[in-house]
PDB file of C-alpha atoms in Angstrom:
ATOM      1  CA  MET A 230      30.069  34.776  -3.570  1.00  0.00           C
ATOM      2  CA  MET A 231      28.115  34.645   0.366  1.00  0.00           C
ATOM      3  CA  ARG A 232      25.066  32.598  -1.277  1.00  0.00           C
ATOM      4  CA  SER A 233      27.141  30.082  -2.677  1.00  0.00           C
ATOM      5  CA  ARG A 234      29.306  30.103   0.761  1.00  0.00           C
ATOM      6  CA  LEU A 235      25.752  29.801   2.637  1.00  0.00           C
ATOM      7  CA  LEU A 236      24.914  27.231   0.127  1.00  0.00           C
ATOM      8  CA  LEU A 237      27.966  24.931   0.514  1.00  0.00           C
ATOM      9  CA  SER A 238      27.355  25.235   4.581  1.00  0.00           C
ATOM     10  CA  ALA A 239      23.916  23.907   4.379  1.00  0.00           C
ATOM     11  CA  LEU A 240      25.098  20.999   2.214  1.00  0.00           C
ATOM     12  CA  GLY A 241      27.849  20.590   4.523  1.00  0.00           C
ATOM     13  CA  LEU A 242      25.758  20.591   7.314  1.00  0.00           C
ATOM     14  CA  ALA A 243      23.124  18.120   5.574  1.00  0.00           C
ATOM     15  CA  LEU A 244      26.041  15.739   4.928  1.00  0.00           C
ATOM     16  CA  ALA A 245      27.397  15.835   8.482  1.00  0.00           C
ATOM     17  CA  LEU A 246      23.305  14.674   9.379  1.00  0.00           C
ATOM     18  CA  ALA A 247      23.125  11.865   6.998  1.00  0.00           C
ATOM     19  CA  ALA A 248      26.259  10.656   7.922  1.00  0.00           C
ATOM     20  CA  ILE A 249      25.521  10.075  11.520  1.00  0.00           C
ATOM     21  CA  GLN A 250      21.999   8.707  10.787  1.00  0.00           C
ATOM     22  CA  ALA A 251      23.960   6.314   8.639  1.00  0.00           C
ATOM     23  CA  ARG A 252      25.483   4.765  11.482  1.00  0.00           C
ATOM     24  CA  ALA A 253      23.113   4.331  14.182  1.00  0.00           C
ATOM     25  CA  THR A 254      22.601   0.531  14.942  1.00  0.00           C
ATOM     26  CA  LEU A 255      19.711  -1.662  13.496  1.00  0.00           C
ATOM     27  CA  ARG A 256      17.995  -3.625  16.200  1.00  0.00           C
ATOM     28  CA  ILE A 257      15.908  -6.168  15.193  1.00  0.00           C
ATOM     29  CA  VAL A 258      12.379  -6.367  16.658  1.00  0.00           C
ATOM     30  CA  GLU A 259      11.063  -9.753  15.370  1.00  0.00           C
ATOM     31  CA  GLN A 260      11.876 -12.434  12.923  1.00  0.00           C
ATOM     32  CA  ALA A 261       9.942 -14.569  10.769  1.00  0.00           C
ATOM     33  CA  VAL A 262       8.934 -17.826   8.790  1.00  0.00           C
ATOM     34  CA  GLU A 263       6.667 -18.366   6.079  1.00  0.00           C
ATOM     35  CA  THR A 264       5.278 -21.819   6.164  1.00  0.00           C
ATOM     36  CA  SER A 265       2.036 -22.791   5.839  1.00  0.00           C
ATOM     37  CA  THR A 266      -0.791 -24.017   7.797  1.00  0.00           C
ATOM     38  CA  LEU A 267      -0.117 -28.131   6.991  1.00  0.00           C
ATOM     39  CA  SER A 268       3.036 -27.425   7.805  1.00  0.00           C
ATOM     40  CA  VAL A 269       2.574 -27.089  11.522  1.00  0.00           C
ATOM     41  CA  SER A 270       0.462 -28.304  14.274  1.00  0.00           C
ATOM     42  CA  LEU A 271      -0.754 -25.936  16.770  1.00  0.00           C
ATOM     43  CA  PRO A 272      -1.472 -26.577  20.093  1.00  0.00           C
ATOM     44  CA  ASP A 273      -5.107 -27.012  21.414  1.00  0.00           C
ATOM     45  CA  SER A 274      -4.775 -23.744  23.487  1.00  0.00           C
ATOM     46  CA  ASN A 275      -3.495 -20.128  23.241  1.00  0.00           C
ATOM     47  CA  VAL A 276      -0.544 -21.065  25.527  1.00  0.00           C
ATOM     48  CA  GLY A 277       1.334 -23.338  24.075  1.00  0.00           C
ATOM     49  CA  SER A 278       4.425 -23.985  21.953  1.00  0.00           C
ATOM     50  CA  MET A 279       4.772 -25.523  18.484  1.00  0.00           C
ATOM     51  CA  ALA A 280       7.165 -26.496  16.070  1.00  0.00           C
ATOM     52  CA  VAL A 281       8.333 -24.596  13.030  1.00  0.00           C
ATOM     53  CA  LYS A 282      10.842 -25.151  10.011  1.00  0.00           C
ATOM     54  CA  SER A 283      11.765 -22.233   7.928  1.00  0.00           C
ATOM     55  CA  CYS A 284      12.786 -24.073   5.093  1.00  0.00           C
ATOM     56  CA  PRO A 285      12.184 -28.193   4.385  1.00  0.00           C
ATOM     57  CA  SER A 286      15.557 -29.352   5.307  1.00  0.00           C
ATOM     58  CA  CYS A 287      16.225 -26.775   8.351  1.00  0.00           C
ATOM     59  CA  LYS A 288      15.763 -27.861  11.507  1.00  0.00           C
ATOM     60  CA  PRO A 289      12.440 -26.552  13.786  1.00  0.00           C
ATOM     61  CA  MET A 290      12.608 -24.394  15.459  1.00  0.00           C
ATOM     62  CA  LEU A 291      10.192 -24.497  19.087  1.00  0.00           C
ATOM     63  CA  LEU A 292       7.956 -21.339  19.488  1.00  0.00           C
ATOM     64  CA  ARG A 293       5.726 -20.110  22.330  1.00  0.00           C
ATOM     65  CA  LEU A 294       2.588 -18.804  22.205  1.00  0.00           C
ATOM     66  CA  THR A 295       1.866 -16.566  25.045  1.00  0.00           C
ATOM     67  CA  PRO A 296      -1.362 -14.469  25.839  1.00  0.00           C
ATOM     68  CA  ARG A 297      -0.055 -11.576  24.017  1.00  0.00           C
ATOM     69  CA  THR A 298       0.130 -13.234  21.065  1.00  0.00           C
ATOM     70  CA  GLN A 299      -1.987 -11.868  18.373  1.00  0.00           C
ATOM     71  CA  PHE A 300      -3.804 -14.110  15.341  1.00  0.00           C
ATOM     72  CA  LEU A 301      -4.857 -12.735  12.373  1.00  0.00           C
ATOM     73  CA  VAL A 302      -6.744 -13.519   8.965  1.00  0.00           C
ATOM     74  CA  GLY A 303      -5.123 -11.388   6.948  1.00  0.00           C
ATOM     75  CA  ARG A 304      -5.438  -8.116   8.732  1.00  0.00           C
ATOM     76  CA  ALA A 305      -8.803  -9.154  10.740  1.00  0.00           C
ATOM     77  CA  PRO A 306      -7.566 -10.346  13.977  1.00  0.00           C
ATOM     78  CA  VAL A 307      -9.983 -13.653  15.218  1.00  0.00           C
ATOM     79  CA  PRO A 308     -10.236 -15.871  18.111  1.00  0.00           C
ATOM     80  CA  TYR A 309      -7.868 -18.722  18.711  1.00  0.00           C
ATOM     81  CA  ALA A 310     -10.486 -20.830  18.353  1.00  0.00           C
ATOM     82  CA  GLU A 311     -11.560 -19.735  15.165  1.00  0.00           C
ATOM     83  CA  PHE A 312      -7.837 -19.265  14.117  1.00  0.00           C
ATOM     84  CA  VAL A 313      -7.368 -23.110  14.520  1.00  0.00           C
ATOM     85  CA  ALA A 314     -10.435 -24.185  12.984  1.00  0.00           C
ATOM     86  CA  LEU A 315      -9.070 -22.932   9.610  1.00  0.00           C
ATOM     87  CA  ALA A 316      -5.812 -23.491  10.243  1.00  0.00           C
ATOM     88  CA  ARG A 317      -6.485 -27.319  10.753  1.00  0.00           C
ATOM     89  CA  GLY A 318      -8.876 -27.000   7.318  1.00  0.00           C
ATOM     90  CA  ALA A 319      -8.679 -29.491   4.646  1.00  0.00           C
ATOM     91  CA  SER A 320      -6.782 -26.592   2.409  1.00  0.00           C
ATOM     92  CA  ASP A 321      -3.356 -25.544   2.854  1.00  0.00           C
ATOM     93  CA  ARG A 322      -3.218 -21.954   3.593  1.00  0.00           C
ATOM     94  CA  GLY A 323       0.004 -19.365   3.688  1.00  0.00           C
ATOM     95  CA  LEU A 324       0.899 -18.991   7.074  1.00  0.00           C
ATOM     96  CA  GLY A 325       3.392 -16.255   8.022  1.00  0.00           C
ATOM     97  CA  VAL A 326       4.889 -16.957  12.078  1.00  0.00           C
ATOM     98  CA  PHE A 327       6.447 -13.486  13.753  1.00  0.00           C
ATOM     99  CA  TYR A 328       8.541 -14.123  17.176  1.00  0.00           C
ATOM    100  CA  HIS A 329      11.280 -12.322  19.078  1.00  0.00           C
ATOM    101  CA  GLY A 330      14.056 -14.205  17.977  1.00  0.00           C
ATOM    102  CA  LYS A 331      15.553 -14.010  21.904  1.00  0.00           C
ATOM    103  CA  GLU A 332      12.492 -15.329  23.735  1.00  0.00           C
ATOM    104  CA  ARG A 333      11.277 -17.492  21.264  1.00  0.00           C
ATOM    105  CA  THR A 334       7.620 -16.021  21.646  1.00  0.00           C
ATOM    106  CA  ILE A 335       5.785 -15.763  19.271  1.00  0.00           C
ATOM    107  CA  THR A 336       4.125 -12.253  18.547  1.00  0.00           C
ATOM    108  CA  ARG A 337       1.571 -12.825  15.723  1.00  0.00           C
ATOM    109  CA  LEU A 338       0.223 -15.901  13.521  1.00  0.00           C
ATOM    110  CA  ILE A 339      -1.096 -14.928  10.283  1.00  0.00           C
ATOM    111  CA  ILE A 340      -3.020 -16.672   7.752  1.00  0.00           C
ATOM    112  CA  SER A 341      -3.552 -15.123   4.537  1.00  0.00           C
ATOM    113  CA  ASP A 342      -6.698 -14.144   3.872  1.00  0.00           C
ATOM    114  CA  ALA A 343      -9.040 -17.196   3.331  1.00  0.00           C
ATOM    115  CA  ARG A 344     -12.298 -14.822   3.118  1.00  0.00           C
ATOM    116  CA  ARG A 345     -11.204 -13.676  -0.205  1.00  0.00           C
ATOM    117  CA  THR A 346     -12.290 -16.447  -3.086  1.00  0.00           C
ATOM    118  CA  ALA A 347     -10.665 -16.677  -6.483  1.00  0.00           C
ATOM    119  CA  PRO A 348     -12.299 -15.194  -9.305  1.00  0.00           C
ATOM    120  CA  ARG A 349     -14.709 -17.444 -11.223  1.00  0.00           C
ATOM    121  CA  ARG A 350     -14.060 -18.953 -14.677  1.00  0.00           C
ATOM    122  CA  ARG A 351     -16.814 -18.549 -17.137  1.00  0.00           C
TER     123      ARG A 351
END
């Protein structure tokens, strides 16, 4: 009998803790847009602005690059010059644009890993 009361008390405490955690508000830290390298025009320097559309019929958003913006190819960080050269290349690549919504500043630009090559057909 004492054991079942202890188990019920523990269960009640666990449910109360779960309810407290459920009330926690979520805060959006950054937003993202999936686009392609041919759909955007990157500025010549790593501090400038670029227009990004979240869909073909959507209005473009003007987002700013800052000195803290990171440039990645896959998971590997690269210098801005290398990033731009790859983005402006002949082929279209997936581009992820991560930004702070209120500030409209870009935190990261990520080109899908272009270093991987497609498997060869035999």
